[in-house]
mmCIF file of C-alpha atoms in Angstrom:
data_model
loop_
_atom_site.group_PDB
_atom_site.id
_atom_site.type_symbol
_atom_site.label_atom_id
_atom_site.label_comp_id
_atom_site.label_asym_id
_atom_site.label_seq_id
_atom_site.Cartn_x
_atom_site.Cartn_y
_atom_site.Cartn_z
ATOM 1 C CA MET A 213 24.820 169.063 -2.759
ATOM 2 C CA ASN A 214 26.477 172.487 -1.536
ATOM 3 C CA LYS A 215 30.218 171.725 -2.558
ATOM 4 C CA MET A 216 30.926 174.481 -0.085
ATOM 5 C CA TYR A 217 30.659 172.264 2.808
ATOM 6 C CA PHE A 218 30.525 168.499 1.259
ATOM 7 C CA THR A 219 32.854 166.217 -0.657
ATOM 8 C CA GLU A 220 32.622 163.285 -2.968
ATOM 9 C CA GLU A 221 32.829 161.399 0.242
ATOM 10 C CA HIS A 222 30.484 162.863 1.989
ATOM 11 C CA ILE A 223 28.125 162.394 -0.865
ATOM 12 C CA ALA A 224 29.186 158.592 -0.677
ATOM 13 C CA PHE A 225 28.083 158.448 2.997
ATOM 14 C CA ARG A 226 24.600 159.959 2.620
ATOM 15 C CA GLU A 227 23.842 157.617 -0.155
ATOM 16 C CA SER A 228 24.966 154.611 1.893
ATOM 17 C CA PHE A 229 23.397 155.641 5.009
ATOM 18 C CA GLN A 230 20.288 156.433 3.058
ATOM 19 C CA GLU A 231 20.140 152.785 1.797
ATOM 20 C CA PHE A 232 21.005 151.679 5.461
ATOM 21 C CA LEU A 233 18.027 153.566 7.299
ATOM 22 C CA LYS A 234 15.666 152.411 4.283
ATOM 23 C CA LYS A 235 16.818 148.639 4.775
ATOM 24 C CA GLU A 236 17.326 148.623 8.790
ATOM 25 C CA VAL A 237 15.486 151.184 10.271
ATOM 26 C CA VAL A 238 12.008 152.276 8.177
ATOM 27 C CA PRO A 239 10.401 148.547 8.140
ATOM 28 C CA HIS A 240 10.264 148.944 11.806
ATOM 29 C CA VAL A 241 9.528 152.863 12.606
ATOM 30 C CA ASP A 242 5.499 152.334 13.147
ATOM 31 C CA LYS A 243 5.958 149.639 15.368
ATOM 32 C CA TRP A 244 8.058 151.611 17.479
ATOM 33 C CA GLU A 245 6.165 154.296 17.456
ATOM 34 C CA ARG A 246 3.293 152.171 18.366
ATOM 35 C CA ASP A 247 5.377 150.240 21.316
ATOM 36 C CA GLY A 248 7.328 153.417 22.563
ATOM 37 C CA THR A 249 10.494 151.582 22.522
ATOM 38 C CA ILE A 250 12.934 150.686 19.923
ATOM 39 C CA GLU A 251 14.339 147.404 19.696
ATOM 40 C CA ARG A 252 18.109 146.620 20.827
ATOM 41 C CA PHE A 253 19.335 145.230 17.724
ATOM 42 C CA ILE A 254 19.156 148.625 15.905
ATOM 43 C CA TRP A 255 21.646 149.828 18.040
ATOM 44 C CA GLY A 256 23.840 147.142 17.232
ATOM 45 C CA LYS A 257 23.474 147.938 13.835
ATOM 46 C CA PHE A 258 24.635 151.258 13.939
ATOM 47 C CA GLY A 259 27.473 150.241 15.683
ATOM 48 C CA GLU A 260 28.414 147.712 13.465
ATOM 49 C CA MET A 261 28.549 150.481 10.511
ATOM 50 C CA GLY A 262 30.897 153.019 12.866
ATOM 51 C CA TYR A 263 27.610 155.490 12.923
ATOM 52 C CA PHE A 264 28.131 156.172 16.849
ATOM 53 C CA GLY A 265 32.043 156.856 16.493
ATOM 54 C CA LEU A 266 31.768 159.634 13.538
ATOM 55 C CA ASN A 267 32.471 162.392 15.522
ATOM 56 C CA VAL A 268 34.352 160.373 18.190
ATOM 57 C CA ALA A 269 38.380 160.512 17.938
ATOM 58 C CA GLU A 270 40.732 157.973 16.519
ATOM 59 C CA GLU A 271 42.607 157.238 19.702
ATOM 60 C CA ASN A 272 39.286 156.858 21.600
ATOM 61 C CA GLY A 273 37.713 154.215 19.031
ATOM 62 C CA GLY A 274 36.106 156.207 16.459
ATOM 63 C CA LEU A 275 36.552 157.228 12.874
ATOM 64 C CA GLY A 276 37.483 160.786 13.834
ATOM 65 C CA LEU A 277 35.782 162.283 10.625
ATOM 66 C CA ASP A 278 34.810 166.065 10.416
ATOM 67 C CA ILE A 279 31.665 167.495 11.356
ATOM 68 C CA PHE A 280 29.614 167.150 8.178
ATOM 69 C CA TYR A 281 29.957 163.606 8.723
ATOM 70 C CA THR A 282 27.335 164.348 11.705
ATOM 71 C CA VAL A 283 25.885 166.499 10.264
ATOM 72 C CA ILE A 284 24.415 164.187 7.025
ATOM 73 C CA PHE A 285 23.737 161.525 9.718
ATOM 74 C CA LEU A 286 21.168 164.332 11.890
ATOM 75 C CA GLU A 287 19.773 165.255 8.472
ATOM 76 C CA GLU A 288 18.905 161.606 7.144
ATOM 77 C CA LEU A 289 17.763 160.556 10.560
ATOM 78 C CA GLN A 290 15.245 163.406 10.290
ATOM 79 C CA LYS A 291 13.687 161.564 7.306
ATOM 80 C CA VAL A 292 12.693 158.246 8.786
ATOM 81 C CA ASN A 293 9.972 160.576 10.252
ATOM 82 C CA SER A 294 10.465 159.144 13.697
ATOM 83 C CA GLY A 295 11.735 162.405 15.651
ATOM 84 C CA GLY A 296 11.517 159.993 18.737
ATOM 85 C CA PHE A 297 14.019 157.387 16.692
ATOM 86 C CA ALA A 298 16.322 160.350 15.807
ATOM 87 C CA ALA A 299 16.488 161.782 19.255
ATOM 88 C CA ALA A 300 17.414 158.359 20.832
ATOM 89 C CA MET A 301 20.383 158.263 18.445
ATOM 90 C CA TRP A 302 21.710 161.635 18.511
ATOM 91 C CA ALA A 303 20.987 162.138 22.207
ATOM 92 C CA HIS A 304 23.198 158.639 22.594
ATOM 93 C CA VAL A 305 25.811 160.054 20.688
ATOM 94 C CA TYR A 306 26.243 163.910 20.966
ATOM 95 C CA LEU A 307 24.839 164.316 24.588
ATOM 96 C CA ALA A 308 25.849 161.263 26.652
ATOM 97 C CA MET A 309 29.000 159.942 24.888
ATOM 98 C CA THR A 310 30.434 163.636 24.243
ATOM 99 C CA HIS A 311 31.104 163.516 28.028
ATOM 100 C CA LEU A 312 32.334 160.612 28.296
ATOM 101 C CA GLU A 313 34.841 161.267 25.774
ATOM 102 C CA LYS A 314 36.062 164.989 26.532
ATOM 103 C CA GLU A 315 35.636 164.378 30.615
ATOM 104 C CA GLY A 316 36.090 160.883 30.849
ATOM 105 C CA ASP A 317 39.644 159.138 32.203
ATOM 106 C CA ASP A 318 41.130 156.391 30.407
ATOM 107 C CA ARG A 319 38.871 153.496 32.583
ATOM 108 C CA ILE A 320 35.803 155.466 31.757
ATOM 109 C CA LYS A 321 36.265 155.670 28.078
ATOM 110 C CA GLU A 322 37.152 151.742 28.015
ATOM 111 C CA GLU A 323 34.537 151.036 30.384
ATOM 112 C CA TYR A 324 31.568 153.054 28.766
ATOM 113 C CA LEU A 325 32.734 154.771 25.636
ATOM 114 C CA ILE A 326 34.036 151.991 23.621
ATOM 115 C CA PRO A 327 30.927 149.657 24.285
ATOM 116 C CA SER A 328 28.774 153.220 23.371
ATOM 117 C CA ILE A 329 30.592 153.327 19.820
ATOM 118 C CA ASN A 330 29.857 149.489 19.340
ATOM 119 C CA GLY A 331 26.128 150.156 20.101
ATOM 120 C CA GLU A 332 26.753 147.573 23.093
ATOM 121 C CA LYS A 333 26.019 149.934 25.813
ATOM 122 C CA ILE A 334 23.355 152.977 25.321
ATOM 123 C CA GLY A 335 23.580 156.132 27.661
ATOM 124 C CA CYS A 336 21.243 159.305 28.648
ATOM 125 C CA LEU A 337 22.465 162.504 30.141
ATOM 126 C CA CYS A 338 20.788 163.309 33.253
ATOM 127 C CA ILE A 339 20.436 167.022 33.711
ATOM 128 C CA SER A 340 17.014 168.394 33.409
ATOM 129 C CA GLU A 341 14.934 168.304 36.714
ATOM 130 C CA PRO A 342 11.258 168.775 37.980
ATOM 131 C CA PHE A 343 12.221 172.308 39.069
ATOM 132 C CA ALA A 344 15.549 172.982 36.878
ATOM 133 C CA GLY A 345 14.876 172.641 33.374
ATOM 134 C CA SER A 346 16.514 175.266 31.116
ATOM 135 C CA ASP A 347 17.939 176.561 34.550
ATOM 136 C CA VAL A 348 21.071 174.114 34.572
ATOM 137 C CA ALA A 349 22.375 176.526 37.487
ATOM 138 C CA GLY A 350 19.429 175.495 39.861
ATOM 139 C CA ILE A 351 19.628 171.595 39.515
ATOM 140 C CA ARG A 352 18.955 170.395 43.121
ATOM 141 C CA THR A 353 20.242 166.693 42.754
ATOM 142 C CA THR A 354 23.446 166.224 45.118
ATOM 143 C CA ALA A 355 26.523 164.019 45.020
ATOM 144 C CA VAL A 356 28.031 163.925 48.681
ATOM 145 C CA LYS A 357 31.286 162.791 49.004
ATOM 146 C CA LYS A 358 31.925 160.330 51.684
ATOM 147 C CA GLY A 359 35.321 158.505 51.999
ATOM 148 C CA ASP A 360 36.126 156.848 48.392
ATOM 149 C CA THR A 361 32.279 157.278 47.370
ATOM 150 C CA TYR A 362 29.674 159.811 46.322
ATOM 151 C CA ILE A 363 26.181 159.511 47.575
ATOM 152 C CA ILE A 364 23.712 160.892 44.938
ATOM 153 C CA ASN A 365 20.466 161.842 46.010
ATOM 154 C CA GLY A 366 17.827 163.645 43.499
ATOM 155 C CA SER A 367 15.496 163.258 40.647
ATOM 156 C CA LYS A 368 15.764 164.287 36.570
ATOM 157 C CA THR A 369 13.286 164.643 34.644
ATOM 158 C CA PHE A 370 12.677 164.560 30.466
ATOM 159 C CA ILE A 371 15.827 162.639 29.640
ATOM 160 C CA THR A 372 15.861 161.039 26.464
ATOM 161 C CA ASN A 373 17.047 157.112 26.512
ATOM 162 C CA GLY A 374 16.212 158.010 30.281
ATOM 163 C CA VAL A 375 14.512 154.139 31.028
ATOM 164 C CA TYR A 376 16.234 151.838 28.691
ATOM 165 C CA SER A 377 19.863 153.150 29.064
ATOM 166 C CA ASP A 378 22.888 151.173 30.215
ATOM 167 C CA TYR A 379 24.621 154.264 32.088
ATOM 168 C CA LEU A 380 23.434 157.715 33.157
ATOM 169 C CA VAL A 381 25.785 160.713 32.895
ATOM 170 C CA VAL A 382 24.391 162.580 35.708
ATOM 171 C CA ALA A 383 25.053 166.763 36.911
ATOM 172 C CA ALA A 384 24.840 166.757 40.907
ATOM 173 C CA LYS A 385 25.708 169.406 42.942
ATOM 174 C CA THR A 386 28.747 168.626 45.015
ATOM 175 C CA GLN A 387 28.984 171.904 46.559
ATOM 176 C CA PRO A 388 25.310 173.560 46.826
ATOM 177 C CA GLU A 389 26.559 176.466 48.346
ATOM 178 C CA LEU A 390 28.845 177.392 45.409
ATOM 179 C CA GLY A 391 25.754 177.499 43.103
ATOM 180 C CA ASN A 392 26.785 176.763 39.335
ATOM 181 C CA LYS A 393 30.628 176.350 40.575
ATOM 182 C CA GLY A 394 29.511 173.473 42.962
ATOM 183 C CA ILE A 395 28.055 171.228 39.973
ATOM 184 C CA SER A 396 29.794 168.157 38.893
ATOM 185 C CA ILE A 397 29.615 165.594 36.335
ATOM 186 C CA PHE A 398 29.459 161.656 36.838
ATOM 187 C CA VAL A 399 29.102 158.621 34.850
ATOM 188 C CA VAL A 400 26.807 155.791 36.766
ATOM 189 C CA ASP A 401 25.657 152.415 35.793
ATOM 190 C CA ARG A 402 21.976 151.774 35.438
ATOM 191 C CA ASN A 403 21.849 148.697 38.128
ATOM 192 C CA THR A 404 23.086 150.608 40.419
ATOM 193 C CA GLU A 405 20.803 150.242 43.480
ATOM 194 C CA GLY A 406 18.993 153.086 44.101
ATOM 195 C CA ILE A 407 18.001 154.387 40.725
ATOM 196 C CA THR A 408 14.385 153.966 39.390
ATOM 197 C CA SER A 409 12.999 155.184 36.276
ATOM 198 C CA THR A 410 9.198 156.146 34.992
ATOM 199 C CA LYS A 411 8.541 156.603 31.609
ATOM 200 C CA LEU A 412 6.584 159.694 30.448
ATOM 201 C CA ASP A 413 3.644 159.738 28.165
ATOM 202 C CA LYS A 414 4.592 162.379 25.563
ATOM 203 C CA LEU A 415 2.475 164.637 22.725
ATOM 204 C CA GLY A 416 5.183 163.460 20.261
ATOM 205 C CA TRP A 417 8.781 161.634 19.917
ATOM 206 C CA ARG A 418 6.498 158.491 20.687
ATOM 207 C CA ALA A 419 9.379 156.021 19.617
ATOM 208 C CA SER A 420 11.808 157.399 22.610
ATOM 209 C CA ASP A 421 11.874 156.418 25.901
ATOM 210 C CA THR A 422 11.674 159.824 27.566
ATOM 211 C CA GLY A 423 11.933 159.299 31.394
ATOM 212 C CA GLU A 424 11.576 160.843 34.911
ATOM 213 C CA ILE A 425 14.900 159.168 37.090
ATOM 214 C CA SER A 426 15.145 159.259 40.787
ATOM 215 C CA PHE A 427 18.045 158.640 42.955
ATOM 216 C CA ASP A 428 17.839 157.479 46.418
ATOM 217 C CA ASN A 429 20.852 157.170 48.333
ATOM 218 C CA VAL A 430 22.599 155.884 45.073
ATOM 219 C CA VAL A 431 26.350 154.930 45.723
ATOM 220 C CA ILE A 432 28.782 155.253 43.301
ATOM 221 C CA SER A 433 32.934 155.441 43.206
ATOM 222 C CA LYS A 434 34.874 158.359 43.454
ATOM 223 C CA ASP A 435 36.471 157.516 40.476
ATOM 224 C CA ASN A 436 33.127 157.809 38.336
ATOM 225 C CA LEU A 437 33.882 161.540 38.480
ATOM 226 C CA MET A 438 34.377 163.042 35.158
ATOM 227 C CA GLY A 439 36.875 165.700 34.873
ATOM 228 C CA GLU A 440 37.338 168.136 37.751
ATOM 229 C CA GLU A 441 34.873 168.340 40.532
ATOM 230 C CA GLY A 442 32.972 172.131 40.395
ATOM 231 C CA LYS A 443 33.772 171.744 36.739
ATOM 232 C CA GLY A 444 30.281 170.634 35.592
ATOM 233 C CA PHE A 445 28.699 173.776 34.825
ATOM 234 C CA PRO A 446 31.133 175.002 32.016
ATOM 235 C CA TYR A 447 31.811 171.027 30.977
ATOM 236 C CA ILE A 448 27.656 171.472 30.154
ATOM 237 C CA MET A 449 27.924 175.095 28.804
ATOM 238 C CA GLN A 450 30.847 174.061 26.214
ATOM 239 C CA HIS A 451 28.544 171.159 24.978
ATOM 240 C CA PHE A 452 25.564 172.848 24.887
ATOM 241 C CA ALA A 453 26.963 174.581 21.535
ATOM 242 C CA LEU A 454 27.090 171.311 19.990
ATOM 243 C CA GLU A 455 23.550 170.219 21.106
ATOM 244 C CA ARG A 456 21.907 173.174 20.224
ATOM 245 C CA LEU A 457 23.840 173.126 16.920
ATOM 246 C CA VAL A 458 22.164 169.578 16.618
ATOM 247 C CA MET A 459 18.744 170.746 17.342
ATOM 248 C CA GLY A 460 18.967 173.431 14.519
ATOM 249 C CA VAL A 461 20.046 171.196 11.958
ATOM 250 C CA ASN A 462 17.501 168.478 12.792
ATOM 251 C CA ALA A 463 15.002 171.642 12.553
ATOM 252 C CA HIS A 464 16.175 172.595 8.901
ATOM 253 C CA ALA A 465 16.580 168.728 7.870
ATOM 254 C CA ARG A 466 12.693 167.708 9.356
ATOM 255 C CA ALA A 467 11.253 171.192 7.496
ATOM 256 C CA GLU A 468 13.209 170.204 4.321
ATOM 257 C CA TYR A 469 11.621 166.986 4.190
ATOM 258 C CA ALA A 470 8.005 168.453 4.956
ATOM 259 C CA VAL A 471 8.506 171.012 2.016
ATOM 260 C CA GLU A 472 9.549 167.963 -0.240
ATOM 261 C CA TYR A 473 6.838 165.913 0.590
ATOM 262 C CA ALA A 474 4.328 168.733 0.295
ATOM 263 C CA MET A 475 5.425 169.309 -2.941
ATOM 264 C CA GLU A 476 5.222 165.556 -4.363
ATOM 265 C CA TYR A 477 1.617 165.578 -2.744
ATOM 266 C CA MET A 478 0.787 168.867 -5.121
ATOM 267 C CA LYS A 479 2.064 167.528 -7.875
ATOM 268 C CA GLU A 480 -0.085 164.490 -8.088
ATOM 269 C CA ARG A 481 -3.257 166.119 -6.160
ATOM 270 C CA ILE A 482 -5.785 167.101 -8.861
ATOM 271 C CA ALA A 483 -8.300 170.023 -7.924
ATOM 272 C CA PHE A 484 -10.753 172.234 -10.048
ATOM 273 C CA GLY A 485 -8.712 170.308 -13.007
ATOM 274 C CA LYS A 486 -5.147 170.958 -12.129
ATOM 275 C CA SER A 487 -2.687 169.567 -9.866
ATOM 276 C CA LEU A 488 -2.249 171.859 -6.733
ATOM 277 C CA ASP A 489 1.116 172.653 -7.483
ATOM 278 C CA LYS A 490 -0.143 175.129 -10.469
ATOM 279 C CA PHE A 491 -1.912 177.490 -8.028
ATOM 280 C CA GLN A 492 -0.429 180.366 -7.450
ATOM 281 C CA ALA A 493 -1.387 180.891 -3.791
ATOM 282 C CA LEU A 494 0.282 177.690 -2.736
ATOM 283 C CA ARG A 495 3.175 178.080 -5.063
ATOM 284 C CA HIS A 496 4.121 181.321 -3.727
ATOM 285 C CA ARG A 497 3.901 179.587 -0.377
ATOM 286 C CA ILE A 498 6.053 177.040 -1.326
ATOM 287 C CA ALA A 499 8.645 179.488 -2.274
ATOM 288 C CA GLU A 500 8.484 181.074 0.985
ATOM 289 C CA MET A 501 8.773 177.727 2.992
ATOM 290 C CA ALA A 502 12.053 176.883 0.553
ATOM 291 C CA SER A 503 13.501 180.226 1.563
ATOM 292 C CA GLU A 504 13.087 180.015 4.872
ATOM 293 C CA VAL A 505 14.780 176.382 5.169
ATOM 294 C CA GLU A 506 17.382 177.286 2.837
ATOM 295 C CA MET A 507 18.447 180.186 5.004
ATOM 296 C CA CYS A 508 18.514 178.408 8.299
ATOM 297 C CA LYS A 509 20.633 175.245 6.309
ATOM 298 C CA GLU A 510 22.886 177.710 4.928
ATOM 299 C CA PHE A 511 23.418 179.291 8.208
ATOM 300 C CA ASN A 512 23.682 176.136 9.873
ATOM 301 C CA TYR A 513 26.468 174.539 7.558
ATOM 302 C CA SER A 514 28.537 177.929 8.555
ATOM 303 C CA ILE A 515 28.282 177.359 12.086
ATOM 304 C CA ALA A 516 29.009 173.583 11.720
ATOM 305 C CA LYS A 517 32.129 174.659 9.738
ATOM 306 C CA ARG A 518 33.447 177.304 12.534
ATOM 307 C CA LEU A 519 32.861 174.573 15.190
ATOM 308 C CA ASN A 520 34.925 171.970 13.236
ATOM 309 C CA ASP A 521 37.535 174.537 12.947
ATOM 310 C CA GLY A 522 37.404 174.779 16.529
ATOM 311 C CA GLU A 523 35.489 178.148 17.174
ATOM 312 C CA TYR A 524 33.694 178.568 20.236
ATOM 313 C CA VAL A 525 30.443 179.292 18.712
ATOM 314 C CA VAL A 526 27.693 179.242 21.405
ATOM 315 C CA LYS A 527 26.285 182.440 20.281
ATOM 316 C CA GLU A 528 25.917 181.168 16.701
ATOM 317 C CA ALA A 529 24.610 177.480 17.785
ATOM 318 C CA SER A 530 22.039 179.366 20.101
ATOM 319 C CA MET A 531 20.827 181.125 17.375
ATOM 320 C CA SER A 532 21.112 178.395 15.121
ATOM 321 C CA LYS A 533 18.427 176.559 17.487
ATOM 322 C CA LEU A 534 16.286 179.527 18.478
ATOM 323 C CA VAL A 535 15.515 180.968 14.453
ATOM 324 C CA SER A 536 15.420 177.176 12.871
ATOM 325 C CA THR A 537 13.162 175.348 15.577
ATOM 326 C CA LYS A 538 10.602 178.219 14.927
ATOM 327 C CA MET A 539 10.861 178.099 11.344
ATOM 328 C CA ALA A 540 10.410 174.321 11.298
ATOM 329 C CA ASP A 541 6.955 174.807 12.977
ATOM 330 C CA SER A 542 5.950 177.047 10.609
ATOM 331 C CA VAL A 543 7.162 175.414 7.898
ATOM 332 C CA ILE A 544 5.727 171.993 8.843
ATOM 333 C CA TYR A 545 2.327 173.427 10.106
ATOM 334 C CA SER A 546 2.116 175.195 6.490
ATOM 335 C CA ALA A 547 2.876 171.530 4.761
ATOM 336 C CA LEU A 548 0.730 169.668 6.744
ATOM 337 C CA GLN A 549 -2.106 172.545 5.235
ATOM 338 C CA MET A 550 -1.038 172.038 1.974
ATOM 339 C CA LEU A 551 -2.105 167.961 2.428
ATOM 340 C CA GLY A 552 -5.597 169.548 3.617
ATOM 341 C CA GLY A 553 -7.651 166.640 5.168
ATOM 342 C CA TYR A 554 -5.096 164.124 4.514
ATOM 343 C CA GLY A 555 -2.499 166.171 6.510
ATOM 344 C CA TYR A 556 -4.637 165.432 9.642
ATOM 345 C CA MET A 557 -4.469 161.822 8.779
ATOM 346 C CA GLU A 558 -2.111 159.318 10.810
ATOM 347 C CA ASP A 559 -1.612 157.672 7.379
ATOM 348 C CA TYR A 560 -0.021 160.466 6.131
ATOM 349 C CA PRO A 561 3.615 161.745 7.659
ATOM 350 C CA MET A 562 2.812 165.719 8.416
ATOM 351 C CA ALA A 563 0.717 164.619 11.872
ATOM 352 C CA ARG A 564 3.894 162.757 13.205
ATOM 353 C CA LEU A 565 6.211 165.551 11.840
ATOM 354 C CA LEU A 566 4.067 168.167 13.373
ATOM 355 C CA ARG A 567 4.312 166.787 16.863
ATOM 356 C CA ASP A 568 8.010 165.416 16.891
ATOM 357 C CA SER A 569 9.058 169.192 15.589
ATOM 358 C CA ARG A 570 7.295 171.060 18.611
ATOM 359 C CA LEU A 571 10.066 169.383 20.807
ATOM 360 C CA GLY A 572 12.150 171.666 18.863
ATOM 361 C CA PRO A 573 11.765 174.945 20.630
ATOM 362 C CA ILE A 574 11.279 173.806 24.167
ATOM 363 C CA GLY A 575 14.300 170.673 24.553
ATOM 364 C CA GLY A 576 17.892 171.670 25.005
ATOM 365 C CA GLY A 577 16.767 175.234 26.113
ATOM 366 C CA THR A 578 13.707 176.696 25.359
ATOM 367 C CA SER A 579 13.621 179.528 23.235
ATOM 368 C CA GLU A 580 12.489 181.783 26.234
ATOM 369 C CA ILE A 581 16.119 180.715 28.024
ATOM 370 C CA LEU A 582 18.006 181.168 24.491
ATOM 371 C CA LYS A 583 16.553 184.675 23.754
ATOM 372 C CA GLU A 584 18.015 185.720 26.921
ATOM 373 C CA ILE A 585 21.447 183.848 26.698
ATOM 374 C CA ILE A 586 21.878 185.832 23.133
ATOM 375 C CA ALA A 587 20.593 188.955 24.620
ATOM 376 C CA LYS A 588 23.492 188.978 27.301
ATOM 377 C CA MET A 589 25.922 187.940 24.459
ATOM 378 C CA ILE A 590 24.966 190.831 22.436
ATOM 379 C CA ILE A 591 23.438 193.654 24.723
ATOM 380 C CA ASP A 592 25.577 193.108 27.735
ATOM 381 C CA LYS A 593 28.479 191.525 25.775
ATOM 382 C CA LYS A 594 28.928 188.285 28.274
ATOM 383 C CA ASP A 595 31.601 186.429 27.160
ATOM 384 C CA TYR A 596 30.967 182.599 27.924
ATOM 385 C CA LYS A 597 34.424 180.709 27.921
ATOM 386 C CA PRO A 598 34.950 177.195 27.168
ATOM 387 C CA ALA A 599 35.788 174.833 29.741
ATOM 388 C CA THR A 600 39.294 173.267 30.853
ATOM 389 C CA LYS A 601 39.524 169.746 32.000
#
């Protein structure tokens, strides 16, 4: 355990969370993967334990803990070997709930944030669209103000928790003619008339209900606007730093899990009279893999500390996601190879881990988009600024 970042309290939390996952989650994972549905009871159990409120300020009903509790939360979720389950949990907390806490008023926090912390309500963040994935400024969904209401029309896609969530945090254009300066953020009840959802069939993340959502003249109160009208784009960009760091941490954690599993397998597997971990070619590849994981992990920890200290780390978080997700794909591919034919079997974790990992360089901003964002910052000296409510 890295004592630069983790205290004895962190270590105790990790151990208790590991026990919780082993008891409450692991026995159900294969069923949830087969069914493509996570049973509601587990949300309540997470809520009872306070896991959804780790990073939420105490005045908003959370525990107000430092970011390394979140890092532990993310790392251990990757080790249950269900990227879909992990995504459902962290998308609820670090995508939907983040907007509720940072941009929601007191009523919204009482009606949506508190039940989210308790595991009574599930949220999703609706940004990506069929014609605007990583290009947030290109969204076409509109929210037209009419009296004391907004009328939402459009569609969203690739939305984690998009089918079974209780509320939606929706990005829509209130003034389309202003481009990214005309985007606003709303919270919308799932049961509002005019909302329909379709579950998507995915390569990985099978337990997660990734959905496509349609808004057909959905009428909501003007009070469901979060923050200021027209500030949606900087709000989204501001929180992308956290989302990208989350995905970077997820990546190093699942890669570390893959290396550890491969080493255990190699220790037990005998070929040509000796265990696989005695073959130099395999030993050296493991050394490379472990080094790649450790480099990303240390970088991610340092970014987490800077974020915790209040720094605006959009460049570094973008680098974290870009490099860590690429590393995880490579390391997990090699770990699967170490298992030979067994790596290709569904009875072993590597096949699912490989499929789940492939989402890393795509979700939350593709690697191609991240490269351009990073290039703008380091070549063109573009300086992204945090939003102010």
